[in-house]
Amino acid sequence: MLTVRNLKKAYGSRVALNGVDLEVHRGETVAIMGPSGCGKSTLVRCLNRLTEPDAGSILFAGKEVTTMGANELLETRCRIGFVFQQSNLIKRLSVLDNVAMGQILNGMDRKEAEQLALGELARVGMADRAGDYPENLSGGQRQRVGIARALALKPEIMLWDEPTASLDPILVGEVIEVLENLAQIGTTMLVVTHELYFALRAAQRVVLMDHGQVVEQGHPQAVFANPVSEVGRKYRDLLERWREPALTDGDPTYRPQRGAGRRVYQGEIISGKVHIRTG
Amino acid sequence: MQINSADSRQAQGIIIRGDSRDVARSESYLLNGDGKIQRFAGMAQVRSRRDELMHMLDESEQLLTQLNQISPEAASLASNALEQVLGYSRLIAKARQSQEEMEAVRATLGTDNPMQGSARLDAAVRKIDSASAEMARLGSDIERLRTSVEGLGEVAAQLNGFNNRLSSVAQFLSLGDGIESLLSATRTLGALSEGIAAQKQAVASFAEQMREPLAAVEYWREKVLRFQSEVTDYDQLLALGGAGRERLDDLIMVTDRTVALVAEADPTGISGTLEGLAGNGEGKVNLPGLSAQIGDIRASLPNLRDEEIGRSVAVIEQYVGDQAYAGEKVQLLTDQTLTVSAIKNTIRRESEDQVDVVVLPIGAIQPNLRGEVFRVLGEVRTTIAALSVFVLGILAFLLDHALILSVLKRQARQRVMRGSKWQRMTTRLAGSPYLFGGSIGLIWFVLAFLASGADIPVVGVWGAAGLGLLTGCFFTATCEKFNPVNEDEIVAGEALGQPFETIMREIVIPAGRPGLMQWLNRRRLVMK
Ligand SMILES: Nc1ncnc2c1ncn2[C@@H]1O[C@H](COP(=O)(O)OP(=O)(O)OP(=O)(O)O)[C@@H](O)[C@H]1O
Ligand SMILES: [Mg+2]
């Protein structure tokens, strides 16, 4: 579905991507992890050319993205859903308009687009806030609207750039739940995240990056059990230190519980956001 | 209005707000403190010096045109008359000759030589006929000339009347530099109308002088014609006998008297005037040139509103107080040998107390105060116009262009440079938002500058261009502060696969500052 070969990008003299190879198969959920500044955001933004790569190739559904013309690029972007760290909603538009905007501007009938948008909002549990404006929503709610907006275009793949990074731990859960549901129904996803538990539980594959390169990848359980890279070892250490009781419990992940409209997560650690530094 | 003087029946004042051209009705009302109409005050009579001046200039121009139309006829009549006047002595000689011929015919009547008498009579009648006809023609020509010149004089008199008022109104208005041109025009006009009046006078007195001789010529001409009809040839003359002789005597007597009268008159005195009228004299006025000059003056009159005039008059009176003297001023520079009182006395005596004498210390300059005020007012107006242009330019940048510039700067930042160092540099330069910002600033400023007719003394059009360029670059550098673009929203639009125009229309412009661009964009907006 998506094949990246030797992708390079430098900002001036600072190298952000130094020859990245990556593959995402249909229906697969791939988590990208790595220390801050290793080039994760740059990588996902290069995939639909929100950032122009310097060199390398990106094959999406059999088409080369890096060399395609402007119109084809716009079409391709419509087929790639993108969820931002900050949700990036349009402030002057209502929640419903934000979600329906993509389809309306692409020429869909307004009624039809709004119907579809309401469906996607229901999927992320935001249908009742359709008439609200972004500024009146919490960070998690905004993020879920951002997800609905990306989903409304019926994308073939979803790219996530740290969708939970700017949320407080309690709000992370609502977003992670949406993410997991999408993974369960077989959405093709590439998720940049610091959420170890999400990677462990929902991803079929984890890709570890460092200094603009992929340093290790494989099944999350395998990678974190027997890391070969320095980054991998740091993740393993953290995981062991924090999750000892849960691991012995045989269930390393949280269990979502529904109650009184609020989602509560069980376990000692509600959010496993991990920031590690290398070098 | 500011009322300057009032009695029980009427009040006089000057307009301090608005313009007399705005006045549509002449009823006037008293206002109370809050500007509400209190009661009817009376009928207003508006007198605008500027309008008067305009009107007089228009009239003068029209009169000059009229003068220009009728003067060729007078000129041709005058040159005709001039020719005759110059040939007057020859005319008299001819009349004398015919007189002698007639005498000779009478002399033949006693003798018995019919052949000779017959030839003589024929020649004499022919001569007397042509001499009297020529003289009579002079008479009618002078009459026509007099009528024509009278017409000229009438127009000139009207012109003179306007001219006198023109120069007094012009002095009141103090037109600055324009006054020189206007005064020179009024001087020329004055000279012109005076000259025409003098010509009219000369022609009239000439006609008067020639009235008696010419009346005699007419009578003579009548006699000649009657004689010709009664006495067709010598035989008839003989056949008429005594009666014939009587007729001949009568004709000779009238001829004698006429020639004597005509010879007495000396018409050559008028030839100078005629020459002037005929247009070959010196100092001939160039009428079309003069009316063009007046047209120019009218066009260059400062287009001041009455309130501006009224306000400046008030200012002048406030600052100058009693020192403001209306009318002409003459400056006398004297040395110590003359005492002030001696000068004062002399001037009082000579001017019959019509001239005020004011003593000023040496070196005090008496500028044309009103003229100065109006000049400054005019300059200030254009300067204000120019300044408004700059302020407007800045506003336009703030509201609309800053947004475009912000987006352009973002695009330029995102652009990936490939190729050699030189290629990268030229690409960067050609795509530089500063190029766009600077050019827009330059074009906007220069166009607005030219269109508004603004004129700042030092700046000029090149200054406006430079200022526009600088302003454009300045705003390019600081545009994000005035009209930032929301990077996140733009990227969101891009991620949704929207083209640049759609992102501008749906995301960037609606989120920017309200302005012309946003207003124009509204009707194209899809996501309202
Ligand atoms: N627009 C930019 N201009 C210049 N340098 C940039 C730009 N964006 C990223 N970089 C640099 O490129 C490198 C990789 O950045 P990137 O944002 O991809 O890292 P990341 O892995 O997403 O980090 P984080 O986890 O903090 O989001 C960093 O050193 C960063 O400073
Ligand atoms: Mg990042």
Tab-separated table of N, CA, C and O in Angstrom, chain B residues 219-290:
chain	number	residue	atom	x	y	z
B	219	TYR	N	-26.098	118.058	-51.976
B	219	TYR	CA	-26.950	119.005	-52.705
B	219	TYR	C	-26.427	119.194	-54.123
B	219	TYR	O	-27.171	119.177	-55.095
B	220	TRP	N	-25.098	119.358	-54.189
B	220	TRP	CA	-24.433	119.546	-55.482
B	220	TRP	C	-24.726	118.367	-56.391
B	220	TRP	O	-25.076	118.502	-57.549
B	221	ARG	N	-24.600	117.168	-55.825
B	221	ARG	CA	-24.807	115.933	-56.582
B	221	ARG	C	-26.227	115.920	-57.151
B	221	ARG	O	-26.465	115.598	-58.316
B	222	GLU	N	-27.190	116.355	-56.326
B	222	GLU	CA	-28.582	116.413	-56.759
B	222	GLU	C	-28.734	117.333	-57.975
B	222	GLU	O	-29.361	116.996	-58.969
B	223	LYS	N	-28.096	118.501	-57.836
B	223	LYS	CA	-28.153	119.507	-58.917
B	223	LYS	C	-27.571	118.927	-60.195
B	223	LYS	O	-28.135	119.092	-61.281
B	224	VAL	N	-26.427	118.267	-60.044
B	224	VAL	CA	-25.772	117.716	-61.237
B	224	VAL	C	-26.698	116.737	-61.929
B	224	VAL	O	-26.886	116.777	-63.153
B	225	LEU	N	-27.326	115.860	-61.108
B	225	LEU	CA	-28.190	114.834	-61.698
B	225	LEU	C	-29.388	115.490	-62.386
B	225	LEU	O	-29.799	115.103	-63.481
B	226	ARG	N	-29.962	116.542	-61.737
B	226	ARG	CA	-31.130	117.224	-62.341
B	226	ARG	C	-30.733	117.871	-63.665
B	226	ARG	O	-31.438	117.737	-64.667
B	227	PHE	N	-29.557	118.535	-63.618
B	227	PHE	CA	-29.076	119.188	-64.847
B	227	PHE	C	-28.929	118.162	-65.956
B	227	PHE	O	-29.361	118.381	-67.075
B	228	GLN	N	-28.360	117.024	-65.626
B	228	GLN	CA	-28.150	115.994	-66.633
B	228	GLN	C	-29.473	115.524	-67.216
B	228	GLN	O	-29.589	115.249	-68.414
B	229	SER	N	-30.485	115.431	-66.365
B	229	SER	CA	-31.770	114.930	-66.884
B	229	SER	C	-32.498	115.991	-67.730
B	229	SER	O	-33.212	115.657	-68.655
B	230	GLU	N	-32.279	117.254	-67.399
B	230	GLU	CA	-32.998	118.314	-68.147
B	230	GLU	C	-32.266	118.715	-69.422
B	230	GLU	O	-32.866	118.993	-70.437
B	231	VAL	N	-30.943	118.756	-69.305
B	231	VAL	CA	-30.161	119.200	-70.468
B	231	VAL	C	-29.363	118.016	-70.980
B	231	VAL	O	-28.304	117.699	-70.459
B	232	THR	N	-29.954	117.333	-71.974
B	232	THR	CA	-29.278	116.130	-72.423
B	232	THR	C	-28.106	116.450	-73.325
B	232	THR	O	-27.102	115.733	-73.321
B	233	ASP	N	-28.218	117.539	-74.173
B	233	ASP	CA	-27.043	117.914	-74.981
B	233	ASP	C	-27.005	119.431	-75.223
B	233	ASP	O	-27.860	120.180	-74.776
B	234	TYR	N	-25.990	119.876	-75.972
B	234	TYR	CA	-25.762	121.295	-76.202
B	234	TYR	C	-26.914	121.940	-76.943
B	234	TYR	O	-27.332	123.051	-76.612
B	235	ASP	N	-27.438	121.194	-77.932
B	235	ASP	CA	-28.550	121.735	-78.719
B	235	ASP	C	-29.723	122.058	-77.818
B	235	ASP	O	-30.375	123.106	-77.968
B	236	GLN	N	-29.982	121.188	-76.931
B	236	GLN	CA	-31.116	121.422	-76.016
B	236	GLN	C	-30.858	122.651	-75.152
B	236	GLN	O	-31.764	123.414	-74.841
B	237	LEU	N	-29.562	122.730	-74.727
B	237	LEU	CA	-29.180	123.887	-73.925
B	237	LEU	C	-29.475	125.172	-74.675
B	237	LEU	O	-30.062	126.118	-74.143
B	238	LEU	N	-29.089	125.126	-75.983
B	238	LEU	CA	-29.341	126.298	-76.807
B	238	LEU	C	-30.831	126.512	-76.980
B	238	LEU	O	-31.344	127.629	-76.893
B	239	ALA	N	-31.530	125.407	-77.171
B	239	ALA	CA	-32.969	125.500	-77.412
B	239	ALA	C	-33.685	126.063	-76.189
B	239	ALA	O	-34.675	126.779	-76.317
B	240	LEU	N	-33.197	125.729	-75.031
B	240	LEU	CA	-33.832	126.248	-73.816
B	240	LEU	C	-33.631	127.751	-73.681
B	240	LEU	O	-34.354	128.437	-72.971
B	241	GLY	N	-32.631	128.246	-74.368
B	241	GLY	CA	-32.370	129.682	-74.379
B	241	GLY	C	-32.070	130.208	-73.004
B	241	GLY	O	-31.210	129.679	-72.309
B	242	GLY	N	-32.843	131.168	-72.575
B	242	GLY	CA	-32.602	131.824	-71.282
B	242	GLY	C	-32.704	130.864	-70.121
B	242	GLY	O	-31.885	130.864	-69.203
B	243	ALA	N	-33.662	129.993	-70.208
B	243	ALA	CA	-33.832	129.019	-69.121
B	243	ALA	C	-32.629	128.101	-69.013
B	243	ALA	O	-32.167	127.772	-67.922
B	244	GLY	N	-32.109	127.738	-70.138
B	244	GLY	CA	-30.916	126.867	-70.167
B	244	GLY	C	-29.752	127.555	-69.508
B	244	GLY	O	-29.028	126.965	-68.696
B	245	ARG	N	-29.578	128.775	-69.864
B	245	ARG	CA	-28.479	129.544	-69.308
B	245	ARG	C	-28.616	129.658	-67.792
B	245	ARG	O	-27.668	129.507	-67.030
B	246	GLU	N	-29.887	129.876	-67.408
B	246	GLU	CA	-30.165	129.973	-65.965
B	246	GLU	C	-29.753	128.678	-65.249
B	246	GLU	O	-29.132	128.676	-64.180
B	247	ARG	N	-30.116	127.563	-65.865
B	247	ARG	CA	-29.791	126.270	-65.252
B	247	ARG	C	-28.280	126.115	-65.098
B	247	ARG	O	-27.770	125.672	-64.061
B	248	LEU	N	-27.602	126.489	-66.177
B	248	LEU	CA	-26.148	126.356	-66.182
B	248	LEU	C	-25.535	127.234	-65.096
B	248	LEU	O	-24.666	126.788	-64.319
B	249	ASP	N	-26.053	128.446	-65.017
B	249	ASP	CA	-25.550	129.384	-63.989
B	249	ASP	C	-25.754	128.812	-62.598
B	249	ASP	O	-24.880	128.862	-61.738
B	250	ASP	N	-26.955	128.272	-62.431
B	250	ASP	CA	-27.298	127.703	-61.120
B	250	ASP	C	-26.317	126.597	-60.739
B	250	ASP	O	-25.774	126.552	-59.623
B	251	LEU	N	-26.073	125.696	-61.671
B	251	LEU	CA	-25.160	124.579	-61.411
B	251	LEU	C	-23.767	125.086	-61.082
B	251	LEU	O	-23.105	124.620	-60.143
B	252	ILE	N	-23.332	126.071	-61.871
B	252	ILE	CA	-21.987	126.612	-61.641
B	252	ILE	C	-21.910	127.248	-60.268
B	252	ILE	O	-20.936	127.073	-59.517
B	253	MET	N	-22.972	127.912	-59.890
B	253	MET	CA	-22.957	128.588	-58.591
B	253	MET	C	-22.866	127.573	-57.457
B	253	MET	O	-22.054	127.688	-56.543
B	254	VAL	N	-23.680	126.510	-57.548
B	254	VAL	CA	-23.650	125.469	-56.504
B	254	VAL	C	-22.279	124.803	-56.463
B	254	VAL	O	-21.715	124.559	-55.397
B	255	THR	N	-21.740	124.568	-57.669
B	255	THR	CA	-20.421	123.951	-57.745
B	255	THR	C	-19.383	124.841	-57.060
B	255	THR	O	-18.577	124.352	-56.249
B	256	ASP	N	-19.454	126.132	-57.362
B	256	ASP	CA	-18.521	127.072	-56.742
B	256	ASP	C	-18.583	126.970	-55.224
B	256	ASP	O	-17.571	126.842	-54.535
B	257	ARG	N	-19.820	127.036	-54.762
B	257	ARG	CA	-20.000	127.050	-53.308
B	257	ARG	C	-19.492	125.753	-52.685
B	257	ARG	O	-18.779	125.736	-51.695
B	258	THR	N	-19.853	124.623	-53.312
B	258	THR	CA	-19.462	123.323	-52.777
B	258	THR	C	-17.958	123.186	-52.732
B	258	THR	O	-17.362	122.794	-51.710
B	259	VAL	N	-17.335	123.521	-53.888
B	259	VAL	CA	-15.883	123.354	-53.960
B	259	VAL	C	-15.204	124.210	-52.898
B	259	VAL	O	-14.258	123.763	-52.234
B	260	ALA	N	-15.772	125.405	-52.710
B	260	ALA	CA	-15.173	126.288	-51.710
B	260	ALA	C	-15.251	125.660	-50.321
B	260	ALA	O	-14.283	125.617	-49.571
B	261	LEU	N	-16.455	125.092	-50.016
B	261	LEU	CA	-16.649	124.464	-48.699
B	261	LEU	C	-15.757	123.241	-48.519
B	261	LEU	O	-15.132	123.031	-47.486
B	262	VAL	N	-15.733	122.437	-49.560
B	262	VAL	CA	-14.966	121.185	-49.492
B	262	VAL	C	-13.485	121.463	-49.342
B	262	VAL	O	-12.778	120.795	-48.578
B	263	ALA	N	-13.038	122.488	-50.073
B	263	ALA	CA	-11.608	122.806	-50.028
B	263	ALA	C	-11.216	123.332	-48.663
B	263	ALA	O	-10.079	123.181	-48.216
B	264	GLU	N	-12.181	123.936	-48.008
B	264	GLU	CA	-11.914	124.475	-46.685
B	264	GLU	C	-11.636	123.370	-45.662
B	264	GLU	O	-10.803	123.517	-44.782
B	265	ALA	N	-12.421	122.268	-45.813
B	265	ALA	CA	-12.244	121.170	-44.853
B	265	ALA	C	-10.909	120.485	-45.088
B	265	ALA	O	-10.482	120.315	-46.211
B	266	ASP	N	-10.267	120.105	-43.923
B	266	ASP	CA	-8.988	119.396	-44.067
B	266	ASP	C	-9.099	118.035	-43.364
B	266	ASP	O	-8.951	117.933	-42.151
B	267	PRO	N	-9.436	117.016	-44.119
B	267	PRO	CA	-9.703	115.711	-43.498
B	267	PRO	C	-8.446	114.903	-43.162
B	267	PRO	O	-8.545	113.850	-42.539
B	268	THR	N	-7.260	115.411	-43.529
B	268	THR	CA	-6.058	114.576	-43.343
B	268	THR	C	-5.759	114.329	-41.862
B	268	THR	O	-5.073	113.378	-41.526
B	269	GLY	N	-6.312	115.188	-40.988
B	269	GLY	CA	-6.068	114.997	-39.557
B	269	GLY	C	-6.552	113.638	-39.042
B	269	GLY	O	-6.053	113.112	-38.061
B	270	ILE	N	-7.537	113.107	-39.711
B	270	ILE	CA	-8.118	111.848	-39.229
B	270	ILE	C	-7.314	110.639	-39.687
B	270	ILE	O	-7.517	109.521	-39.225
B	271	SER	N	-6.365	110.856	-40.588
B	271	SER	CA	-5.725	109.686	-41.217
B	271	SER	C	-5.021	108.794	-40.196
B	271	SER	O	-5.007	107.569	-40.351
B	272	GLY	N	-4.445	109.390	-39.135
B	272	GLY	CA	-3.786	108.570	-38.103
B	272	GLY	C	-4.777	107.607	-37.466
B	272	GLY	O	-4.517	106.400	-37.350
B	273	THR	N	-5.933	108.163	-37.087
B	273	THR	CA	-6.962	107.322	-36.475
B	273	THR	C	-7.397	106.218	-37.425
B	273	THR	O	-7.545	105.051	-37.035
B	274	LEU	N	-7.602	106.599	-38.676
B	274	LEU	CA	-8.051	105.619	-39.661
B	274	LEU	C	-7.021	104.510	-39.839
B	274	LEU	O	-7.360	103.335	-39.938
B	275	GLU	N	-5.780	104.944	-39.838
B	275	GLU	CA	-4.723	103.942	-39.970
B	275	GLU	C	-4.800	102.932	-38.821
B	275	GLU	O	-4.704	101.716	-39.020
B	276	GLY	N	-4.991	103.483	-37.618
B	276	GLY	CA	-5.115	102.609	-36.442
B	276	GLY	C	-6.276	101.655	-36.596
B	276	GLY	O	-6.165	100.460	-36.346
B	277	LEU	N	-7.406	102.194	-37.034
B	277	LEU	CA	-8.592	101.362	-37.198
B	277	LEU	C	-8.393	100.310	-38.269
B	277	LEU	O	-8.839	99.178	-38.150
B	278	ALA	N	-7.704	100.728	-39.335
B	278	ALA	CA	-7.497	99.800	-40.449
B	278	ALA	C	-6.557	98.678	-40.047
B	278	ALA	O	-6.434	97.682	-40.743
B	279	GLY	N	-5.899	98.876	-38.940
B	279	GLY	CA	-5.100	97.764	-38.420
B	279	GLY	C	-3.674	97.762	-38.874
B	279	GLY	O	-2.963	96.783	-38.661
B	280	ASN	N	-3.207	98.841	-39.522
B	280	ASN	CA	-1.795	98.854	-39.873
B	280	ASN	C	-0.998	99.814	-38.995
B	280	ASN	O	0.164	100.037	-39.221
B	281	GLY	N	-1.705	100.304	-37.953
B	281	GLY	CA	-0.994	101.192	-37.041
B	281	GLY	C	-0.153	100.403	-36.051
B	281	GLY	O	-0.241	99.173	-35.979
B	282	GLU	N	0.631	101.098	-35.266
B	282	GLU	CA	1.444	100.428	-34.246
B	282	GLU	C	0.570	100.083	-33.041
B	282	GLU	O	-0.531	100.606	-32.885
B	283	GLY	N	1.080	99.184	-32.177
B	283	GLY	CA	0.405	98.886	-30.913
B	283	GLY	C	-0.941	98.225	-31.095
B	283	GLY	O	-1.847	98.385	-30.312
B	284	LYS	N	-1.042	97.509	-32.180
B	284	LYS	CA	-2.326	96.826	-32.381
B	284	LYS	C	-2.450	95.678	-31.357
B	284	LYS	O	-1.505	94.940	-31.106
B	285	VAL	N	-3.663	95.568	-30.756
B	285	VAL	CA	-3.866	94.541	-29.712
B	285	VAL	C	-4.195	93.202	-30.355
B	285	VAL	O	-5.004	93.120	-31.269
B	286	ASN	N	-3.535	92.170	-29.831
B	286	ASN	CA	-3.792	90.821	-30.313
B	286	ASN	C	-4.994	90.274	-29.563
B	286	ASN	O	-4.890	89.731	-28.467
B	287	LEU	N	-6.194	90.445	-30.192
B	287	LEU	CA	-7.425	90.095	-29.480
B	287	LEU	C	-7.534	88.613	-29.125
B	287	LEU	O	-7.820	88.272	-27.981
B	288	PRO	N	-7.312	87.711	-30.083
B	288	PRO	CA	-7.416	86.288	-29.703
B	288	PRO	C	-6.427	85.931	-28.599
B	288	PRO	O	-6.771	85.178	-27.682
B	289	GLY	N	-5.232	86.513	-28.673
B	289	GLY	CA	-4.233	86.254	-27.631
B	289	GLY	C	-4.727	86.704	-26.280
B	289	GLY	O	-4.624	85.984	-25.286
B	290	LEU	N	-5.332	87.884	-26.273
B	290	LEU	CA	-5.811	88.436	-24.996
B	290	LEU	C	-6.935	87.578	-24.433
B	290	LEU	O	-6.972	87.276	-23.234
